[in-house]
XYZ file of C-alpha atoms in Angstrom:
358
model
C 57.548 26.408 -219.271
C 60.896 26.260 -217.471
C 62.792 27.292 -220.598
C 60.609 30.341 -221.287
C 60.601 31.249 -217.601
C 64.385 31.275 -217.344
C 64.756 33.335 -220.528
C 62.200 35.864 -219.295
C 63.683 36.029 -215.788
C 67.232 36.652 -217.016
C 65.982 39.353 -219.363
C 63.871 41.092 -216.697
C 66.703 41.010 -214.157
C 69.105 42.390 -216.741
C 66.818 45.251 -217.737
C 66.298 46.251 -214.102
C 69.903 45.793 -212.997
C 71.355 47.747 -215.940
C 68.655 50.416 -216.123
C 71.051 53.019 -214.716
C 74.040 51.875 -216.751
C 76.629 49.135 -216.793
C 79.858 48.577 -214.897
C 82.478 45.881 -214.770
C 81.196 44.693 -211.405
C 77.609 44.479 -212.609
C 78.664 42.690 -215.779
C 80.724 40.166 -213.841
C 78.021 39.402 -211.276
C 75.233 39.182 -213.822
C 77.212 37.032 -216.256
C 78.381 34.694 -213.490
C 74.928 34.325 -211.973
C 73.077 33.842 -215.249
C 75.502 31.299 -216.665
C 75.613 29.430 -213.378
C 71.841 29.046 -213.615
C 72.061 27.987 -217.270
C 74.817 25.535 -216.392
C 72.825 23.920 -213.604
C 69.798 23.474 -215.851
C 71.952 21.921 -218.560
C 74.070 19.761 -216.256
C 71.134 18.354 -214.254
C 68.803 17.708 -217.177
C 67.180 14.346 -217.787
C 68.237 12.236 -220.796
C 64.900 13.100 -222.420
C 65.899 16.784 -222.759
C 67.596 17.328 -226.102
C 66.799 15.505 -229.350
C 70.189 13.851 -229.852
C 71.154 13.609 -226.191
C 70.131 9.944 -225.726
C 72.371 8.999 -228.670
C 75.356 10.683 -227.049
C 74.694 8.981 -223.728
C 74.480 5.605 -225.454
C 77.813 6.212 -227.127
C 79.353 7.432 -223.882
C 78.451 4.159 -222.170
C 80.741 2.411 -224.663
C 83.753 4.283 -223.253
C 84.982 1.100 -221.597
C 85.646 -0.448 -225.018
C 89.080 0.021 -226.689
C 89.277 3.348 -228.530
C 90.341 1.711 -231.815
C 87.182 -0.419 -231.872
C 84.930 2.525 -231.013
C 86.472 4.682 -233.784
C 85.905 1.925 -236.362
C 82.280 1.304 -235.395
C 81.112 4.852 -234.618
C 80.093 7.591 -237.050
C 81.435 10.199 -234.607
C 84.747 11.980 -235.191
C 87.902 10.697 -233.506
C 88.487 13.844 -231.425
C 85.083 13.583 -229.810
C 85.528 9.855 -229.235
C 88.882 10.471 -227.537
C 87.270 13.170 -225.383
C 84.454 10.772 -224.494
C 86.983 8.038 -223.711
C 88.855 10.349 -221.302
C 85.604 11.209 -219.519
C 84.683 7.534 -219.333
C 88.023 6.728 -217.716
C 86.829 8.751 -214.706
C 83.213 7.588 -214.644
C 80.545 6.300 -217.015
C 77.820 8.002 -215.006
C 75.547 10.025 -217.279
C 75.417 12.953 -214.851
C 79.223 13.212 -214.984
C 79.081 13.309 -218.789
C 76.346 15.952 -218.784
C 78.063 18.115 -216.182
C 81.424 18.156 -217.984
C 80.105 18.692 -221.505
C 77.758 21.464 -220.332
C 80.644 23.262 -218.632
C 82.933 22.868 -221.636
C 80.274 24.353 -223.903
C 78.923 27.209 -221.746
C 82.178 28.577 -220.315
C 83.681 29.678 -223.680
C 80.363 31.297 -224.640
C 80.330 33.210 -221.339
C 83.919 34.338 -222.020
C 82.921 35.413 -225.545
C 80.212 37.654 -224.100
C 82.534 38.977 -221.375
C 85.287 39.898 -223.830
C 83.367 41.259 -226.788
C 79.856 42.368 -225.798
C 79.103 45.996 -224.943
C 75.723 44.999 -223.493
C 76.248 41.815 -221.498
C 72.673 41.351 -220.285
C 71.237 41.593 -223.825
C 73.800 39.077 -225.102
C 72.695 36.608 -222.423
C 69.055 37.253 -223.311
C 69.756 36.573 -227.000
C 71.777 33.442 -226.216
C 68.753 31.943 -224.477
C 65.894 33.350 -226.568
C 67.491 32.746 -229.977
C 67.731 29.077 -228.951
C 71.507 28.681 -229.002
C 71.232 27.456 -225.415
C 68.567 24.926 -226.397
C 70.670 23.638 -229.280
C 73.694 23.283 -226.980
C 71.745 20.628 -225.087
C 71.211 18.458 -228.154
C 74.075 19.104 -230.645
C 76.833 18.122 -228.203
C 79.626 17.456 -230.693
C 78.954 20.551 -232.707
C 78.828 22.827 -229.687
C 82.024 21.328 -228.285
C 83.594 22.164 -231.665
C 82.155 25.676 -231.359
C 83.641 25.967 -227.870
C 87.092 25.104 -229.249
C 86.704 27.764 -231.957
C 85.709 30.381 -229.394
C 88.656 29.494 -227.154
C 90.993 30.006 -230.111
C 89.391 33.262 -231.223
C 92.096 35.524 -229.667
C 94.622 33.797 -231.971
C 92.790 35.123 -235.022
C 94.316 38.583 -234.589
C 97.807 37.207 -233.841
C 98.195 34.426 -236.384
C 95.642 33.191 -238.879
C 97.774 30.087 -239.448
C 97.569 29.130 -235.769
C 93.834 29.753 -235.808
C 93.521 27.388 -238.774
C 95.050 24.701 -236.540
C 92.375 25.483 -233.961
C 89.737 24.962 -236.672
C 91.249 21.582 -237.493
C 91.126 20.643 -233.803
C 87.452 21.654 -233.703
C 86.801 19.589 -236.828
C 88.001 16.496 -234.971
C 84.818 16.894 -232.882
C 82.497 17.780 -235.786
C 83.708 17.984 -239.365
C 81.353 20.859 -240.194
C 83.670 23.108 -238.160
C 85.886 23.186 -241.269
C 83.466 25.787 -242.614
C 84.948 28.182 -240.090
C 88.086 28.316 -242.255
C 86.111 30.959 -244.137
C 86.686 33.331 -241.216
C 90.531 33.522 -241.359
C 90.258 33.512 -245.160
C 87.956 36.564 -245.208
C 89.121 38.148 -241.955
C 90.722 41.219 -243.562
C 87.729 41.950 -245.814
C 86.285 45.411 -245.313
C 82.596 45.771 -245.977
C 82.670 48.051 -248.977
C 79.931 47.979 -251.615
C 82.111 45.798 -253.813
C 82.831 43.203 -251.118
C 79.156 43.027 -250.157
C 78.168 42.432 -253.774
C 80.805 39.706 -254.119
C 79.584 37.972 -250.950
C 75.997 38.229 -252.190
C 76.980 36.736 -255.562
C 78.818 33.895 -253.827
C 75.780 33.257 -251.654
C 73.419 33.111 -254.625
C 75.800 30.804 -256.461
C 75.935 28.470 -253.482
C 72.149 28.668 -253.159
C 71.681 27.473 -256.737
C 74.254 24.709 -256.265
C 73.046 23.555 -252.829
C 72.205 19.977 -253.894
C 75.563 19.539 -255.596
C 77.395 20.853 -252.547
C 75.653 18.294 -250.331
C 76.648 15.539 -252.768
C 80.289 16.655 -252.545
C 80.138 16.752 -248.753
C 78.657 13.261 -248.735
C 81.468 11.944 -250.936
C 84.246 13.593 -248.892
C 82.653 12.753 -245.519
C 80.659 9.511 -246.023
C 79.294 9.662 -242.475
C 77.191 12.652 -243.554
C 75.826 11.040 -246.721
C 72.660 10.018 -244.853
C 71.741 13.708 -244.485
C 71.189 13.875 -248.252
C 67.784 12.272 -247.847
C 64.822 12.379 -245.495
C 63.770 15.162 -243.131
C 67.339 16.365 -242.717
C 67.318 17.419 -246.347
C 63.723 18.477 -246.936
C 62.536 19.694 -243.554
C 60.332 22.714 -242.933
C 61.624 25.634 -244.972
C 59.414 28.216 -243.274
C 61.757 27.934 -240.294
C 64.684 28.897 -242.511
C 62.848 31.968 -243.797
C 62.277 33.079 -240.186
C 66.020 32.819 -239.489
C 66.869 34.562 -242.729
C 64.594 37.468 -241.798
C 66.234 37.714 -238.353
C 69.807 37.733 -239.648
C 68.900 40.075 -242.472
C 67.296 42.559 -240.077
C 70.380 42.568 -237.816
C 72.720 43.119 -240.769
C 70.565 45.911 -242.209
C 70.529 47.614 -238.806
C 74.304 47.329 -238.501
C 74.857 48.917 -241.903
C 72.200 51.581 -241.314
C 73.993 52.562 -238.095
C 77.392 52.610 -239.850
C 78.781 49.829 -237.675
C 81.092 48.612 -240.434
C 82.597 52.096 -240.831
C 83.080 52.424 -237.087
C 84.963 49.136 -236.955
C 87.275 50.411 -239.698
C 87.847 53.807 -238.038
C 88.525 52.290 -234.612
C 90.694 49.480 -236.126
C 88.571 46.868 -234.382
C 88.269 43.293 -235.742
C 85.219 42.676 -237.894
C 84.647 39.098 -236.661
C 81.039 39.490 -235.515
C 79.975 41.326 -238.682
C 81.758 38.851 -240.947
C 80.177 35.906 -239.117
C 76.780 37.578 -239.321
C 77.137 37.823 -243.092
C 78.247 34.185 -243.365
C 75.324 33.096 -241.180
C 72.963 34.915 -243.552
C 74.524 33.303 -246.632
C 74.463 29.793 -245.123
C 70.830 30.276 -244.162
C 70.141 30.859 -247.863
C 71.517 27.341 -248.427
C 69.396 26.090 -245.552
C 66.252 27.056 -247.488
C 67.343 24.519 -250.094
C 68.409 21.877 -247.578
C 67.787 22.184 -243.837
C 70.829 20.006 -243.087
C 72.810 23.271 -243.188
C 70.921 24.443 -240.107
C 73.417 23.301 -237.529
C 76.414 24.532 -239.522
C 74.903 28.013 -239.408
C 75.321 28.153 -235.621
C 79.119 28.443 -235.851
C 78.563 31.885 -237.336
C 75.133 32.824 -236.023
C 76.333 32.718 -232.403
C 78.091 36.033 -233.108
C 74.683 37.692 -233.516
C 74.568 37.784 -229.691
C 77.619 40.078 -229.883
C 76.807 42.011 -233.059
C 73.287 43.172 -232.185
C 74.077 44.480 -228.659
C 77.191 46.232 -229.935
C 75.297 47.900 -232.768
C 72.564 49.075 -230.382
C 75.063 50.346 -227.795
C 76.710 52.501 -230.471
C 73.463 54.362 -231.214
C 74.010 57.832 -229.738
C 70.376 58.916 -229.498
C 69.122 57.575 -226.151
C 65.487 57.182 -227.226
C 66.417 55.409 -230.444
C 68.740 53.109 -228.513
C 66.031 52.223 -225.963
C 63.530 51.590 -228.756
C 66.046 49.322 -230.473
C 66.626 47.366 -227.279
C 62.884 46.857 -226.695
C 62.408 45.736 -230.303
C 65.377 43.349 -230.003
C 64.023 41.785 -226.800
C 60.469 41.466 -228.112
C 61.693 40.166 -231.462
C 63.937 37.538 -229.867
C 61.107 36.170 -227.735
C 58.772 36.151 -230.741
C 61.464 34.239 -232.647
C 61.761 31.748 -229.770
C 58.004 31.118 -229.687
C 57.645 30.786 -233.475
C 60.648 28.484 -233.907
C 59.630 26.188 -231.053
C 56.169 26.043 -232.568
C 57.497 25.270 -236.055
C 60.327 22.924 -235.083
C 60.117 22.074 -231.399
C 61.087 18.474 -232.149
C 64.407 19.721 -233.596
C 65.385 20.807 -230.066
C 63.095 18.797 -227.758
C 63.941 20.886 -224.682
C 60.331 20.993 -223.494
C 59.019 19.725 -221.216
C 62.133 20.182 -219.137
C 62.939 17.529 -216.518
C 65.749 16.981 -214.013
C 67.661 13.697 -214.146
C 66.260 12.684 -210.765
C 62.640 13.271 -211.830
C 60.349 10.373 -212.546
C 60.086 9.759 -216.276
């Protein structure tokens, strides 16, 4: 129950601390304290916490081998292997690996919340309760790629070409990060009725061609061909419908509140709304093949920015408070349902420290 307890505690503290309003000092202290706690839990976890974590530790212990040999024999991308090799040059201790990777993943996410969220405590709550934190403890390569993308996010407004180079760097950790090239490609899109219909049409087209897309991915990236079969491909589709309902509800709320128009009027970037739309469309593909699940997280992480910002822009105080309560309750319901449906996909419970008896 450690995971649920931490999520609930951070939410309760946030609701009490920010009951009379936010300030830069409060935001800084709360964000620092909450992410320090999350970091310690991630850095000191036992190898049994996280579905894929033992595989990464096993690969890390090969860091003493020449890099050329490791690249030839491993299915992991060269950027991640080089990163692992650099860590191994310092120490091959598993705690060292866990501590560094946890910090590299969590710090950019904390900075994302600090820079872009109008309701810091709710963003932290959503990060934990929507299971991004849990996934960060198992999908190490992917979340390191996500961290690189988030670090390069300020470049998106300055130079889309430079940001494309950041995407390529992220793809050297996990090739699925190439999907994020959709963001600089569609960055200037304004959410008019026409653009929404075009995105919807593209999503339905991709939905109908999901099997063919996986075949193409498998031919271009042979290391991912194994995902075409087995539980990675079939999986439990009910889980995908739950995610689709969540993302759809957030997008409907944002449009009902005129968030897209406000972004246009205030000349603010539409990154979180664009990524929310892409997360929704990729989840449609996930219904056909659950292998898309982890690729969705590159875009879905921006829900922790989009939803708090939409709620904070609601002028009616009572409506805003109701929205916050619904968001908190809904996120915890989502956490419970998803862990019930697909707890093995995360395997973060029961939690154990590395020094605990196994």
